[in-house]
PDB file of C-alpha atoms in Angstrom:
ATOM      1  CA  VAL A   1     170.673 193.044  90.365  1.00 74.00           C
ATOM      2  CA  ASN A   2     173.419 195.660  89.879  1.00 92.00           C
ATOM      3  CA  ALA A   3     171.128 197.915  87.832  1.00 93.00           C
ATOM      4  CA  LEU A   4     168.507 197.857  90.567  1.00 92.00           C
ATOM      5  CA  VAL A   5     171.098 198.759  93.195  1.00 94.00           C
ATOM      6  CA  CYS A   6     172.352 201.661  91.051  1.00 94.00           C
ATOM      7  CA  ILE A   7     168.816 202.970  90.514  1.00 92.00           C
ATOM      8  CA  THR A   8     168.142 202.774  94.251  1.00 94.00           C
ATOM      9  CA  HIS A   9     171.348 204.642  95.096  1.00 95.00           C
ATOM     10  CA  HIS A  10     170.556 207.334  92.533  1.00 94.00           C
ATOM     11  CA  TRP A  11     166.992 207.735  93.844  1.00 95.00           C
ATOM     12  CA  ASN A  12     168.251 208.024  97.434  1.00 95.00           C
ATOM     13  CA  ALA A  13     170.870 210.591  96.425  1.00 96.00           C
ATOM     14  CA  LEU A  14     168.276 212.686  94.584  1.00 95.00           C
ATOM     15  CA  SER A  15     165.798 212.581  97.462  1.00 96.00           C
ATOM     16  CA  ARG A  16     168.548 213.664  99.902  1.00 96.00           C
ATOM     17  CA  TRP A  17     169.838 216.377  97.570  1.00 96.00           C
ATOM     18  CA  VAL A  18     166.579 218.364  97.663  1.00 96.00           C
ATOM     19  CA  PRO A  19     166.546 219.211 101.404  1.00 95.00           C
ATOM     20  CA  THR A  20     170.337 219.585 101.407  1.00 95.00           C
ATOM     21  CA  ALA A  21     170.128 222.162  98.624  1.00 94.00           C
ATOM     22  CA  VAL A  22     167.273 224.051 100.302  1.00 93.00           C
ATOM     23  CA  LEU A  23     168.901 224.177 103.721  1.00 90.00           C
ATOM     24  CA  GLY A  24     172.335 224.953 102.309  1.00 90.00           C
ATOM     25  CA  CYS A  25     171.310 227.698  99.924  1.00 85.00           C
ATOM     26  CA  SER A  26     172.927 231.030 100.519  1.00 73.00           C
ATOM     27  CA  ASP A  27     172.060 233.852  98.193  1.00 68.00           C
ATOM     28  CA  ALA A  28     174.678 236.518  98.920  1.00 65.00           C
ATOM     29  CA  GLY A  29     173.081 239.569 100.461  1.00 69.00           C
ATOM     30  CA  ALA A  30     169.557 238.213 100.317  1.00 73.00           C
ATOM     31  CA  ASP A  31     167.162 237.243 103.071  1.00 85.00           C
ATOM     32  CA  PRO A  32     167.821 233.522 103.713  1.00 84.00           C
ATOM     33  CA  VAL A  33     164.110 232.802 104.163  1.00 87.00           C
ATOM     34  CA  ARG A  34     163.302 234.344 100.774  1.00 88.00           C
ATOM     35  CA  ALA A  35     166.207 232.476  99.162  1.00 89.00           C
ATOM     36  CA  ARG A  36     164.906 229.172 100.546  1.00 90.00           C
ATOM     37  CA  ALA A  37     161.365 229.974  99.422  1.00 91.00           C
ATOM     38  CA  LYS A  38     162.640 230.751  95.920  1.00 92.00           C
ATOM     39  CA  LEU A  39     164.537 227.459  95.781  1.00 93.00           C
ATOM     40  CA  LEU A  40     161.512 225.525  97.078  1.00 94.00           C
ATOM     41  CA  ARG A  41     159.446 227.097  94.289  1.00 96.00           C
ATOM     42  CA  ARG A  42     162.052 225.984  91.732  1.00 96.00           C
ATOM     43  CA  PHE A  43     161.904 222.413  93.036  1.00 97.00           C
ATOM     44  CA  ILE A  44     158.109 222.471  92.827  1.00 97.00           C
ATOM     45  CA  ASP A  45     158.335 223.744  89.244  1.00 98.00           C
ATOM     46  CA  LEU A  46     160.858 220.998  88.522  1.00 97.00           C
ATOM     47  CA  ALA A  47     158.446 218.400  89.905  1.00 97.00           C
ATOM     48  CA  VAL A  48     155.669 219.757  87.679  1.00 97.00           C
ATOM     49  CA  GLU A  49     157.940 219.395  84.642  1.00 97.00           C
ATOM     50  CA  MET A  50     158.892 215.857  85.665  1.00 97.00           C
ATOM     51  CA  ARG A  51     155.198 215.005  85.886  1.00 97.00           C
ATOM     52  CA  ALA A  52     154.612 216.438  82.408  1.00 98.00           C
ATOM     53  CA  LEU A  53     157.471 214.278  81.098  1.00 98.00           C
ATOM     54  CA  ASP A  54     156.127 211.195  82.932  1.00 97.00           C
ATOM     55  CA  ASN A  55     159.421 210.889  84.794  1.00 96.00           C
ATOM     56  CA  TRP A  56     157.842 209.211  87.792  1.00 96.00           C
ATOM     57  CA  ASN A  57     161.066 208.010  89.396  1.00 93.00           C
ATOM     58  CA  ALA A  58     162.619 211.482  89.637  1.00 94.00           C
ATOM     59  CA  LEU A  59     159.256 213.080  90.435  1.00 96.00           C
ATOM     60  CA  PHE A  60     158.745 210.947  93.519  1.00 96.00           C
ATOM     61  CA  ALA A  61     162.354 211.401  94.628  1.00 96.00           C
ATOM     62  CA  VAL A  62     161.890 215.195  94.549  1.00 97.00           C
ATOM     63  CA  VAL A  63     158.494 214.998  96.257  1.00 96.00           C
ATOM     64  CA  ILE A  64     159.927 212.790  98.996  1.00 96.00           C
ATOM     65  CA  GLY A  65     162.803 215.253  99.373  1.00 96.00           C
ATOM     66  CA  LEU A  66     160.369 218.165  99.672  1.00 95.00           C
ATOM     67  CA  GLY A  67     158.458 216.234 102.330  1.00 95.00           C
ATOM     68  CA  SER A  68     161.576 215.544 104.348  1.00 93.00           C
ATOM     69  CA  SER A  69     161.291 216.141 108.078  1.00 92.00           C
ATOM     70  CA  THR A  70     164.369 218.378 107.918  1.00 89.00           C
ATOM     71  CA  LEU A  71     162.323 220.918 105.954  1.00 88.00           C
ATOM     72  CA  ALA A  72     159.344 220.867 108.311  1.00 81.00           C
TER      73      ALA A  72
END
């Protein structure tokens, strides 16, 4: 049971990290909208790589993070 709890906590942390990183990004001197768009693109590229590696757990955590209502 402990392993399942640890996996769940890790998945939740990863899915919360995505919108936190996007909303908290600050590229010094750059347009914040462009900086967020660039970071969103990197997360999408990361999700594509996770899919290629068949890392379904991390893939869905990132996708859920990208679909967070805080990013809408």
